[in-house]
Short mmCIF file of C-alpha atoms in Angstrom, two decimals:
data_model
loop_
_atom_site.label_atom_id
_atom_site.label_comp_id
_atom_site.label_asym_id
_atom_site.label_seq_id
_atom_site.Cartn_x
_atom_site.Cartn_y
_atom_site.Cartn_z
CA MET A 1 -0.02 -0.04 0.01
CA ASP A 2 2.87 2.43 0.86
CA PHE A 3 4.47 1.60 -2.52
CA ILE A 4 1.33 2.65 -4.31
CA LEU A 5 0.94 5.81 -2.19
CA LYS A 6 4.47 6.82 -2.92
CA LYS A 7 3.92 6.33 -6.69
CA LEU A 8 0.82 8.56 -6.52
CA PHE A 9 1.89 11.20 -4.03
CA GLY A 10 5.63 10.86 -4.09
CA TYR A 11 8.06 13.49 -5.62
CA ARG A 12 7.44 12.30 -9.24
CA GLY A 13 3.74 11.65 -8.58
CA PHE A 14 3.31 15.19 -7.51
CA ARG A 15 4.93 16.47 -10.68
CA ILE A 16 2.88 14.23 -12.98
CA ILE A 17 -0.25 12.85 -11.51
CA VAL A 18 -1.29 15.97 -9.50
CA PRO A 19 -1.06 18.31 -12.67
CA LEU A 20 -2.92 15.79 -14.79
CA LEU A 21 -5.81 15.61 -12.26
CA ASP A 22 -5.71 19.45 -12.05
CA LEU A 23 -6.33 19.59 -15.87
CA LEU A 24 -9.15 17.05 -15.46
CA PHE A 25 -10.71 19.32 -12.85
CA VAL A 26 -10.39 22.28 -15.16
CA TYR A 27 -12.24 20.40 -17.93
CA ALA A 28 -14.79 18.81 -15.59
CA ALA A 29 -15.63 22.13 -13.96
CA ASN A 30 -16.64 23.51 -17.37
CA ILE A 31 -18.78 20.43 -18.13
CA VAL A 32 -20.59 20.81 -14.81
CA ALA A 33 -21.13 24.52 -15.49
CA PHE A 34 -22.67 23.62 -18.91
CA TYR A 35 -24.93 21.17 -17.21
CA ILE A 36 -26.13 23.73 -14.69
CA PHE A 37 -26.93 26.31 -17.35
CA LYS A 38 -28.06 23.89 -20.07
CA ASP A 39 -31.67 25.11 -19.97
CA ASP A 40 -30.69 28.80 -19.94
CA LEU A 41 -28.42 28.85 -23.05
CA ASN A 42 -29.95 30.19 -26.19
CA ASN A 43 -27.73 28.18 -28.55
CA PHE A 44 -26.19 25.31 -26.56
CA THR A 45 -24.39 23.82 -29.59
CA ALA A 46 -22.64 27.01 -30.59
CA ASN A 47 -21.73 27.70 -27.04
CA TYR A 48 -20.30 24.21 -26.49
CA ASN A 49 -18.29 24.34 -29.68
CA ALA A 50 -16.80 27.59 -28.64
CA PHE A 51 -15.74 25.86 -25.32
CA TRP A 52 -13.99 23.12 -27.31
CA ALA A 53 -12.21 25.58 -29.51
CA VAL A 54 -10.75 27.37 -26.53
CA LEU A 55 -10.19 24.22 -24.32
CA PRO A 56 -6.61 23.41 -25.67
CA TYR A 57 -5.41 26.95 -24.93
CA MET A 58 -7.08 26.93 -21.54
CA LEU A 59 -5.33 23.76 -20.50
CA ILE A 60 -1.94 24.97 -21.65
CA GLY A 61 -2.57 28.29 -19.86
CA TYR A 62 -3.36 26.49 -16.67
CA PHE A 63 -0.33 24.30 -16.95
CA ILE A 64 1.99 27.47 -17.26
CA LEU A 65 0.31 29.28 -14.46
CA SER A 66 0.39 26.35 -12.20
CA GLN A 67 4.19 26.16 -12.70
CA ILE A 68 4.44 29.96 -11.97
CA PHE A 69 2.50 29.53 -8.74
CA GLU A 70 4.26 26.22 -7.98
CA LEU A 71 1.15 24.12 -7.59
CA HIS A 72 3.14 21.21 -8.82
CA LYS A 73 5.05 21.23 -5.52
CA PRO A 74 3.72 20.15 -2.20
CA LYS A 75 2.94 22.96 0.27
CA ASP A 76 3.04 22.80 4.01
CA PHE A 77 0.29 25.55 4.04
CA THR A 78 -3.00 25.87 5.81
CA PHE A 79 -6.07 25.26 3.69
CA PHE A 80 -6.44 29.12 3.28
CA GLY A 81 -2.85 29.37 2.07
CA ILE A 82 -3.31 26.49 -0.40
CA SER A 83 -6.69 27.79 -1.68
CA TYR A 84 -5.29 31.36 -1.98
CA SER A 85 -2.54 30.02 -4.29
CA VAL A 86 -5.12 28.12 -6.35
CA VAL A 87 -7.46 31.20 -6.54
CA LEU A 88 -4.63 33.33 -7.95
CA THR A 89 -3.94 30.66 -10.58
CA ILE A 90 -7.60 30.26 -11.45
CA LEU A 91 -8.24 34.11 -11.61
CA SER A 92 -5.22 34.48 -13.92
CA LEU A 93 -6.57 31.58 -15.98
CA LEU A 94 -9.98 33.24 -16.14
CA PHE A 95 -8.43 36.48 -17.66
CA VAL A 96 -6.16 34.40 -20.06
CA THR A 97 -9.30 32.33 -21.26
CA MET A 98 -11.40 35.49 -21.72
CA ALA A 99 -8.48 37.10 -23.82
CA ILE A 100 -8.10 33.97 -25.89
CA SER A 101 -11.82 33.71 -26.54
CA PHE A 102 -11.84 37.22 -27.70
CA LEU A 103 -8.74 36.97 -29.86
CA SER A 104 -9.97 33.73 -31.51
CA ARG A 105 -13.39 35.34 -32.06
CA GLU A 106 -15.11 32.56 -30.03
CA PHE A 107 -17.71 35.06 -28.65
CA ALA A 108 -20.18 32.20 -28.13
CA TYR A 109 -18.22 31.07 -25.01
CA PRO A 110 -20.71 32.23 -22.30
CA ARG A 111 -19.29 34.30 -19.54
CA SER A 112 -21.72 32.67 -17.12
CA ILE A 113 -20.05 29.36 -17.84
CA LEU A 114 -16.54 30.88 -17.44
CA LEU A 115 -17.34 32.43 -14.04
CA THR A 116 -19.18 29.39 -12.72
CA ALA A 117 -16.40 27.03 -13.98
CA ALA A 118 -13.72 29.24 -12.27
CA VAL A 119 -15.52 28.88 -8.88
CA LEU A 120 -15.79 25.19 -9.25
CA GLN A 121 -12.28 24.89 -10.35
CA ALA A 122 -11.02 26.90 -7.25
CA ALA A 123 -13.01 24.68 -4.91
CA PHE A 124 -12.14 21.29 -6.60
CA ILE A 125 -8.42 21.94 -6.97
CA SER A 126 -8.04 23.51 -3.46
CA PHE A 127 -9.41 20.54 -1.68
CA TRP A 128 -7.53 18.16 -3.98
CA HIS A 129 -4.16 20.01 -3.35
CA LEU A 130 -4.78 19.94 0.37
CA PHE A 131 -5.30 16.37 0.30
CA ALA A 132 -2.36 15.64 -1.97
CA SER A 133 0.09 17.74 0.10
CA ASN A 134 -1.09 16.13 3.44
CA MET A 135 -0.47 12.74 1.84
CA TYR A 136 2.99 13.76 0.57
CA PHE A 137 4.15 14.99 3.99
CA ARG A 138 2.59 12.00 5.73
CA LEU A 139 4.57 9.64 3.56
CA TYR A 140 7.95 11.50 3.99
CA LYS A 141 7.79 13.29 7.32
CA GLY A 142 9.14 10.36 9.33
CA ARG A 143 12.33 9.85 7.24
CA SER A 144 15.46 9.81 9.45
CA VAL A 145 18.05 12.43 8.80
CA LEU A 146 21.96 12.58 9.19
CA VAL A 147 23.66 15.92 9.31
CA ILE A 148 27.32 15.97 8.49
CA GLY A 149 29.54 18.90 9.13
CA HIS A 150 31.82 20.98 11.46
CA VAL A 151 30.65 24.29 12.99
CA LYS A 152 27.65 24.71 10.67
CA SER A 153 26.17 21.19 11.33
CA GLN A 154 24.30 22.31 14.46
CA ALA A 155 22.87 25.40 12.70
CA LEU A 156 21.53 23.27 10.01
CA ALA A 157 20.18 20.70 12.43
CA PHE A 158 18.49 23.44 14.32
CA LYS A 159 16.70 24.60 11.05
CA LEU A 160 15.59 21.15 10.28
CA LEU A 161 14.20 20.57 13.72
CA GLU A 162 12.52 24.01 13.79
CA SER A 163 10.82 23.45 10.48
CA ASN A 164 8.78 20.62 12.02
CA GLY A 165 8.57 19.34 8.45
CA MET A 166 9.47 16.38 6.40
CA TRP A 167 13.19 16.66 7.32
CA SER A 168 12.71 17.29 11.13
CA ASN A 169 13.55 13.78 12.18
CA VAL A 170 17.15 14.36 12.82
CA LYS A 171 18.76 11.22 14.18
CA HIS A 172 22.47 11.99 14.08
CA VAL A 173 24.73 15.06 13.87
CA CYS A 174 28.41 14.32 13.40
CA ALA A 175 31.75 15.49 11.94
CA PRO A 176 32.90 14.18 8.52
CA ASN A 177 35.78 12.27 10.06
CA HIS A 178 33.62 10.32 12.54
CA PRO A 179 34.45 6.60 12.64
CA ASP A 180 30.94 5.46 12.24
CA LEU A 181 30.01 7.99 9.51
CA TYR A 182 29.19 5.47 6.84
CA ASN A 183 27.11 3.35 9.26
CA TYR A 184 25.02 6.34 10.06
CA MET A 185 24.67 7.04 6.35
CA ASN A 186 23.41 3.62 5.76
CA GLU A 187 21.12 3.78 8.82
CA CYS A 188 19.47 7.11 7.88
CA ASP A 189 17.11 7.76 4.97
CA VAL A 190 18.63 11.23 4.03
CA THR A 191 22.03 12.71 4.49
CA PHE A 192 22.80 16.48 4.64
CA LEU A 193 26.20 17.94 4.09
CA THR A 194 27.04 21.49 5.39
CA GLU A 195 29.16 23.82 3.43
CA ASP A 196 32.04 23.69 5.76
CA VAL A 197 32.90 20.01 4.77
CA GLU A 198 36.17 19.78 3.07
CA GLU A 199 35.81 19.44 -0.71
CA ASP A 200 37.80 16.14 -1.01
CA ILE A 201 35.78 14.57 1.86
CA LYS A 202 32.52 15.94 0.29
CA GLN A 203 33.21 14.41 -3.02
CA GLU A 204 33.97 10.92 -1.27
CA ILE A 205 30.68 11.10 0.65
CA ILE A 206 28.70 12.05 -2.49
CA PHE A 207 30.37 9.21 -4.63
CA TYR A 208 29.55 6.72 -1.77
CA CYS A 209 25.93 7.89 -1.73
CA ILE A 210 25.59 7.67 -5.55
CA GLU A 211 27.21 4.17 -5.58
CA ASN A 212 24.73 2.84 -2.89
CA ASN A 213 21.68 4.71 -4.04
CA LEU A 214 21.45 6.83 -0.88
CA ASN A 215 19.71 10.19 -0.74
CA ILE A 216 21.99 13.20 -0.14
CA PHE A 217 21.72 16.97 -0.09
CA TYR A 218 24.48 19.56 0.42
CA GLN A 219 24.70 23.09 1.10
CA PRO A 220 26.34 24.92 -1.87
CA LYS A 221 29.15 27.54 -1.33
CA ASN A 222 28.96 30.73 -3.10
CA SER A 223 31.68 29.54 -5.51
CA ASP A 224 29.44 26.56 -6.37
CA ILE A 225 26.53 28.92 -7.25
CA LEU A 226 28.81 30.92 -9.58
CA GLN A 227 29.35 27.83 -11.55
CA PHE A 228 25.66 27.02 -12.03
CA ASN A 229 24.40 27.20 -15.65
CA SER A 230 27.77 26.83 -17.03
CA ASN A 231 27.95 26.15 -20.82
CA PHE A 232 29.52 22.94 -22.03
CA LEU A 233 32.31 23.33 -24.61
CA GLN A 234 34.66 21.05 -26.42
CA ILE A 235 38.26 21.93 -26.82
CA ASP A 236 39.61 19.37 -29.26
CA ASP A 237 38.61 16.11 -27.44
CA SER A 238 38.48 17.66 -23.95
CA PRO A 239 35.15 18.81 -22.30
CA VAL A 240 35.40 22.17 -20.51
CA LEU A 241 32.82 24.28 -18.88
CA ASP A 242 32.47 28.01 -19.76
CA VAL A 243 31.43 29.78 -16.49
CA ARG A 244 28.99 32.70 -17.57
CA PRO A 245 29.62 36.13 -16.37
CA LEU A 246 27.61 37.17 -13.35
CA ASP A 247 25.76 39.95 -15.04
CA LEU A 248 22.67 40.78 -17.16
CA ALA A 249 22.95 41.25 -20.91
CA GLN A 250 22.17 44.56 -22.38
CA SER A 251 18.99 43.34 -23.96
CA ASN A 252 17.86 42.00 -20.63
CA LEU A 253 18.53 45.22 -18.88
CA VAL A 254 16.49 47.16 -21.54
CA LEU A 255 13.61 44.70 -21.27
CA LYS A 256 13.74 44.61 -17.47
CA ARG A 257 13.53 48.48 -17.42
CA PHE A 258 10.57 48.62 -19.72
CA ILE A 259 8.68 46.11 -17.52
CA ASP A 260 9.67 48.10 -14.45
CA VAL A 261 8.23 51.33 -15.88
CA LEU A 262 5.02 49.55 -17.30
CA LEU A 263 4.27 47.78 -13.95
CA GLY A 264 5.29 50.81 -11.91
CA CYS A 265 2.70 52.98 -13.65
CA LEU A 266 0.12 50.23 -13.26
CA ALA A 267 1.00 49.94 -9.48
CA LEU A 268 0.59 53.79 -9.11
CA LEU A 269 -3.07 53.46 -10.22
CA ILE A 270 -3.78 50.32 -8.08
CA PHE A 271 -2.15 51.54 -4.91
CA CYS A 272 -3.23 55.25 -5.21
CA ILE A 273 -6.01 54.88 -2.68
CA PRO A 274 -4.04 52.66 -0.14
CA PHE A 275 -1.21 55.16 -0.37
CA VAL A 276 -3.48 58.07 0.68
CA LEU A 277 -5.14 56.01 3.52
CA VAL A 278 -1.75 54.93 4.98
CA TYR A 279 -0.42 58.36 4.69
CA PHE A 280 -3.21 60.01 6.70
CA ALA A 281 -3.22 57.16 9.15
CA LEU A 282 0.40 57.80 9.93
CA LYS A 283 -0.02 61.56 10.12
CA ILE A 284 -3.04 61.17 12.46
CA SER A 285 -1.14 58.88 14.75
CA GLY A 286 1.57 61.52 15.07
CA GLY A 287 5.03 61.89 13.46
CA THR A 288 6.23 61.78 9.95
CA ALA A 289 4.63 59.50 7.37
CA PHE A 290 7.76 58.71 5.25
CA TYR A 291 11.02 57.10 6.27
CA VAL A 292 14.02 57.94 4.09
CA GLN A 293 17.19 55.99 4.30
CA GLU A 294 20.30 55.47 2.21
CA ARG A 295 20.66 52.13 0.45
CA VAL A 296 23.06 50.62 -1.97
CA THR A 297 22.03 49.50 -5.50
CA ARG A 298 23.82 48.38 -8.76
CA ASN A 299 27.45 49.20 -8.97
CA ASN A 300 27.51 50.19 -5.32
CA LYS A 301 25.58 53.43 -6.05
CA VAL A 302 23.96 54.91 -2.94
CA PHE A 303 20.44 56.20 -3.26
CA LYS A 304 17.63 57.28 -0.92
CA ILE A 305 14.87 54.69 -0.39
CA TYR A 306 11.39 55.75 0.56
CA LYS A 307 9.07 53.67 2.75
CA PHE A 308 6.15 54.38 5.10
CA ARG A 309 7.41 54.79 8.67
CA THR A 310 6.88 51.62 10.79
CA MET A 311 9.04 52.37 13.69
CA VAL A 312 8.94 55.05 16.49
CA GLU A 313 10.55 58.41 15.50
CA ASN A 314 14.34 58.45 15.61
CA ALA A 315 14.50 54.69 16.34
CA GLU A 316 18.22 54.59 15.79
CA ALA A 317 19.20 57.81 17.45
CA LEU A 318 20.82 56.17 20.38
CA SER A 319 21.60 52.60 19.08
CA GLY A 320 23.00 53.54 15.67
CA PRO A 321 22.33 51.24 12.63
CA VAL A 322 20.62 48.03 13.69
CA LEU A 323 19.11 45.40 11.70
CA ALA A 324 15.38 45.06 12.24
CA ARG A 325 14.04 41.89 13.82
CA GLU A 326 10.60 40.32 13.64
CA THR A 327 9.97 41.01 17.30
CA ASP A 328 11.64 44.47 17.27
CA LYS A 329 10.04 46.63 20.06
CA ARG A 330 10.76 49.71 17.96
CA ILE A 331 8.00 48.75 15.57
CA THR A 332 4.74 50.44 16.17
CA LYS A 333 1.28 48.63 16.11
CA LEU A 334 0.32 50.26 12.82
CA GLY A 335 3.87 49.51 11.59
CA ARG A 336 3.45 45.83 12.23
CA PHE A 337 0.40 45.88 10.18
CA LEU A 338 2.06 47.71 7.31
CA ARG A 339 5.03 45.35 7.44
CA ALA A 340 2.77 42.22 7.48
CA THR A 341 0.82 43.50 4.42
CA ARG A 342 3.87 44.98 2.73
CA LEU A 343 2.11 48.31 2.46
CA ASP A 344 5.02 50.05 3.91
CA GLU A 345 6.87 49.34 0.56
CA ILE A 346 4.44 51.45 -1.55
CA PRO A 347 6.51 54.64 -1.76
CA GLN A 348 9.29 52.45 -3.41
CA ILE A 349 7.30 52.69 -6.62
CA TYR A 350 8.81 56.17 -6.93
CA ASN A 351 12.36 54.51 -6.57
CA ILE A 352 11.35 52.07 -9.34
CA LEU A 353 10.07 54.71 -11.76
CA ILE A 354 13.10 56.95 -11.54
CA GLY A 355 15.36 54.02 -12.12
CA GLU A 356 17.10 53.62 -8.76
CA MET A 357 15.41 50.20 -8.20
CA SER A 358 13.81 47.39 -10.10
CA ILE A 359 10.62 45.43 -9.18
CA VAL A 360 12.73 42.28 -8.84
CA GLY A 361 16.26 42.06 -7.48
CA PRO A 362 18.26 41.73 -4.32
CA ARG A 363 16.69 43.79 -1.51
CA PRO A 364 18.94 47.08 -0.97
CA GLU A 365 20.97 47.28 2.18
CA ARG A 366 22.45 50.11 4.00
CA PRO A 367 26.07 51.33 3.27
CA PHE A 368 27.07 50.57 6.86
CA PHE A 369 25.95 46.96 6.61
CA VAL A 370 27.23 46.53 3.10
CA GLU A 371 30.70 47.46 4.29
CA GLN A 372 30.43 45.05 7.28
CA PHE A 373 29.04 42.15 5.24
CA SER A 374 31.56 42.66 2.52
CA GLU A 375 34.37 42.25 4.97
CA GLU A 376 32.81 39.07 6.38
CA ILE A 377 31.72 37.60 2.98
CA PRO A 378 34.01 38.26 0.03
CA GLU A 379 31.24 37.54 -2.53
CA TYR A 380 28.69 39.92 -0.89
CA ASN A 381 29.44 42.72 -3.27
CA LEU A 382 28.58 40.49 -6.24
CA ARG A 383 24.83 41.07 -5.57
CA HIS A 384 25.30 44.64 -6.68
CA ARG A 385 25.89 43.52 -10.33
CA VAL A 386 22.08 44.21 -10.79
CA LYS A 387 19.70 46.83 -9.44
CA SER A 388 18.20 46.33 -6.07
CA GLY A 389 14.61 45.22 -6.15
CA LEU A 390 11.22 45.55 -4.32
CA THR A 391 10.99 41.74 -4.16
CA GLY A 392 13.44 38.93 -4.95
CA LEU A 393 14.31 35.24 -4.83
CA ALA A 394 15.44 35.67 -1.23
CA GLN A 395 12.16 37.22 -0.23
CA VAL A 396 9.89 34.55 -2.02
CA GLN A 397 11.95 31.46 -0.95
CA GLY A 398 13.37 32.65 2.30
CA LYS A 399 11.80 33.82 5.61
CA TYR A 400 11.93 37.13 7.53
CA ASN A 401 14.85 35.90 9.66
CA THR A 402 16.87 34.12 6.89
CA SER A 403 20.48 34.71 7.57
CA VAL A 404 22.54 37.24 5.44
CA ARG A 405 24.64 34.38 4.06
CA ASP A 406 21.65 32.39 2.85
CA LYS A 407 19.99 35.47 1.47
CA LEU A 408 23.19 36.17 -0.49
CA LYS A 409 23.00 32.62 -1.99
CA TYR A 410 19.52 33.41 -3.29
CA ASP A 411 20.72 36.58 -4.73
CA LEU A 412 23.48 34.99 -6.53
CA LEU A 413 21.17 32.29 -7.82
CA TYR A 414 18.80 34.92 -9.15
CA ILE A 415 21.47 36.85 -10.92
CA ASN A 416 23.16 33.69 -12.34
CA GLY A 417 19.94 32.14 -13.60
CA TYR A 418 18.24 35.35 -14.63
CA SER A 419 15.40 35.29 -17.19
CA LEU A 420 12.37 37.26 -17.99
CA ALA A 421 10.22 34.20 -17.04
CA LEU A 422 11.94 34.17 -13.65
CA ASP A 423 11.05 37.80 -12.93
CA ILE A 424 7.41 37.21 -13.94
CA LYS A 425 7.32 34.08 -11.66
CA LEU A 426 8.73 36.02 -8.73
CA ILE A 427 6.48 38.90 -9.14
CA MET A 428 3.46 36.50 -9.05
CA GLN A 429 4.86 34.41 -6.21
CA THR A 430 5.30 37.40 -4.04
CA LEU A 431 1.58 37.37 -3.56
CA ASN A 432 1.95 34.02 -1.62
CA ILE A 433 4.56 35.25 0.82
CA LEU A 434 1.95 36.26 3.38
CA LEU A 435 0.11 32.92 3.29
CA ARG A 436 2.79 30.61 4.60
CA LYS A 437 1.93 28.55 7.65
CA SER A 438 2.94 30.21 10.85
CA SER A 439 6.44 29.14 11.83
CA THR A 440 5.42 28.98 15.43
CA GLU A 441 2.52 26.58 14.95
CA GLY A 442 3.41 23.34 16.64
CA VAL A 443 7.11 24.15 16.73
CA LYS A 444 9.28 23.43 19.65
CA SER A 445 10.81 26.10 21.77
CA PHE A 446 14.38 27.41 21.28
CA GLU A 447 15.51 25.69 24.44
CA GLU A 448 14.03 22.39 23.47
CA LEU A 449 15.68 22.58 20.17
CA GLU A 450 19.08 23.48 21.49
CA GLN A 451 18.83 20.63 24.04
CA GLU A 452 17.85 18.03 21.37
CA ILE A 453 20.79 19.04 19.13
CA GLU A 454 23.16 18.88 22.21
CA ASN A 455 21.89 15.39 23.12
CA LEU A 456 22.32 14.21 19.55
CA THR A 457 25.89 15.54 19.32
CA ARG A 458 26.78 14.29 22.87
CA ARG A 459 25.47 10.78 22.12
CA ILE A 460 27.72 10.40 19.09
CA GLU A 461 30.72 11.83 21.01
CA ASP A 462 30.10 9.32 23.81
CA ASN A 463 30.26 6.49 21.29
CA ASP A 464 33.70 7.45 19.95
#
C-alpha cells in the first residue's frame, strides 16, 4: 500500500499525477457549468463548440500558470494558504481564457459558464491539493536524517528541527571524520552535508551515496553557485565548462527596465487609494509619514529609499544602525500591520520609476551593513551587479529571519539564472509570501531545540 501511495503522491507523482488531475478538474468544472446552465443557453451547440475551440489553450494556460505559482510542488500551508494560491492561478486563467476567446473570435463562449467554472475549479483543486500535500508530508515526514559537518552542522540541524516538516526527524549530527560515519549514512534515509565540509571529503561522501543509491543533499558554497548554468564546450577532445559572467545582458537590462516602468505605472493606479489612506493614518497617529534611508544598489551606487514609517521616530538615534528583527520593540502597532501586508513598501514605486530600483532584484541594504558584510563575506558585493529590487528570490523562498549568508546565496542564484520568465514568476509568487503557515505553530521552543541538538551531538561523542 505504501508503495502505491508513494507512486501517486511521491516526488514524481506530485509532478505528473497531480497536474494531470488538475487539468481534469479544469475540464470537468466547465462540463458541470454547462450542465447547470443547459436550459438557460440560447444556442447550446454554438456555446459548447466555442468551449471546445478554446479548451486546448485553456489547459496549456493552466499548466503554465500552475508552474508559476508552484502548484506542482507540495506545500506545508494551511487550507487558506493553499486555496489562495489556487485562486490566484484560477483568476489568472480566467483572464487568459477571456483574452483567448476574444482574440480567437469565439464570442459564443458564455461568460456565465466561465465564471461558474472558475468557482468550481478553485473549490475542486483547493481540496485536491490540500489532500495531496497532506499525503505527501505524511509519507515522508518520518524519514530519518543525518547531518554531517563541522561548525555549521548544528545550525543546519536546528533549522531542520525548527521546520517541524518532512526533514525534522534528525537522528544524528556528526563530523565528517567520525569513525561510524558510513554506518550512520546507511542507517538514515537522508544525509545532509553542510558547506564547511572539506571538498575532497564531500566528493567521497557524494560518490559513496551515488554508488549505494542513498539520498544526499548538500549546502552549496557561493563559489558553487557561480558555476551553475555553465555552458559545455569541447576543446579538441576535452570537455570544458564555460562559466558565464555574473551579469545581465544589455537586452535583458532594456527589457527589465521597460517592465519596471510599465508595472510601476500600473502600481501607481492600483495603490493610489491605499497610499492616501496609509499616509493620513500615519499623520493622524503622530510623526512623519515617510522614512527616508540611504541604500546601495547596482555598481554600489548609494540612493535614498522611501518607505512608510513603521517604527517610532528616531528609532536609531541612540543605538546607531541596527538590523530590524521580527519582534523588534521599536515597531509600532500600525507599523506591524504595514510590514505584514507589505504596504510600507508602496513609496518605493517612486524609486522604481526613476530607475534607482527594479521590481525584482536583491533587496537593497544600508552602506554601513554593506561594508560590514563585504568584510565578512567576500562575495557579498557581487549582488550589486544588478539593481536592487522591491522583491526577489530571497524574499519569496526565504523567511523574515533568513541569515545574510543564505539570502546572498539566493541573490547569486537569481543573478546567475536570470530570465524574464523568472522575473514574472517571482512577481506573481510574491503574492503568496503572506500565506505561509505560521512558523510557531506546533514548533518546539528554542530551548528544546538546543537541548535536542546537544543530546544528538553528545550521544555521538560518547560512542567514540
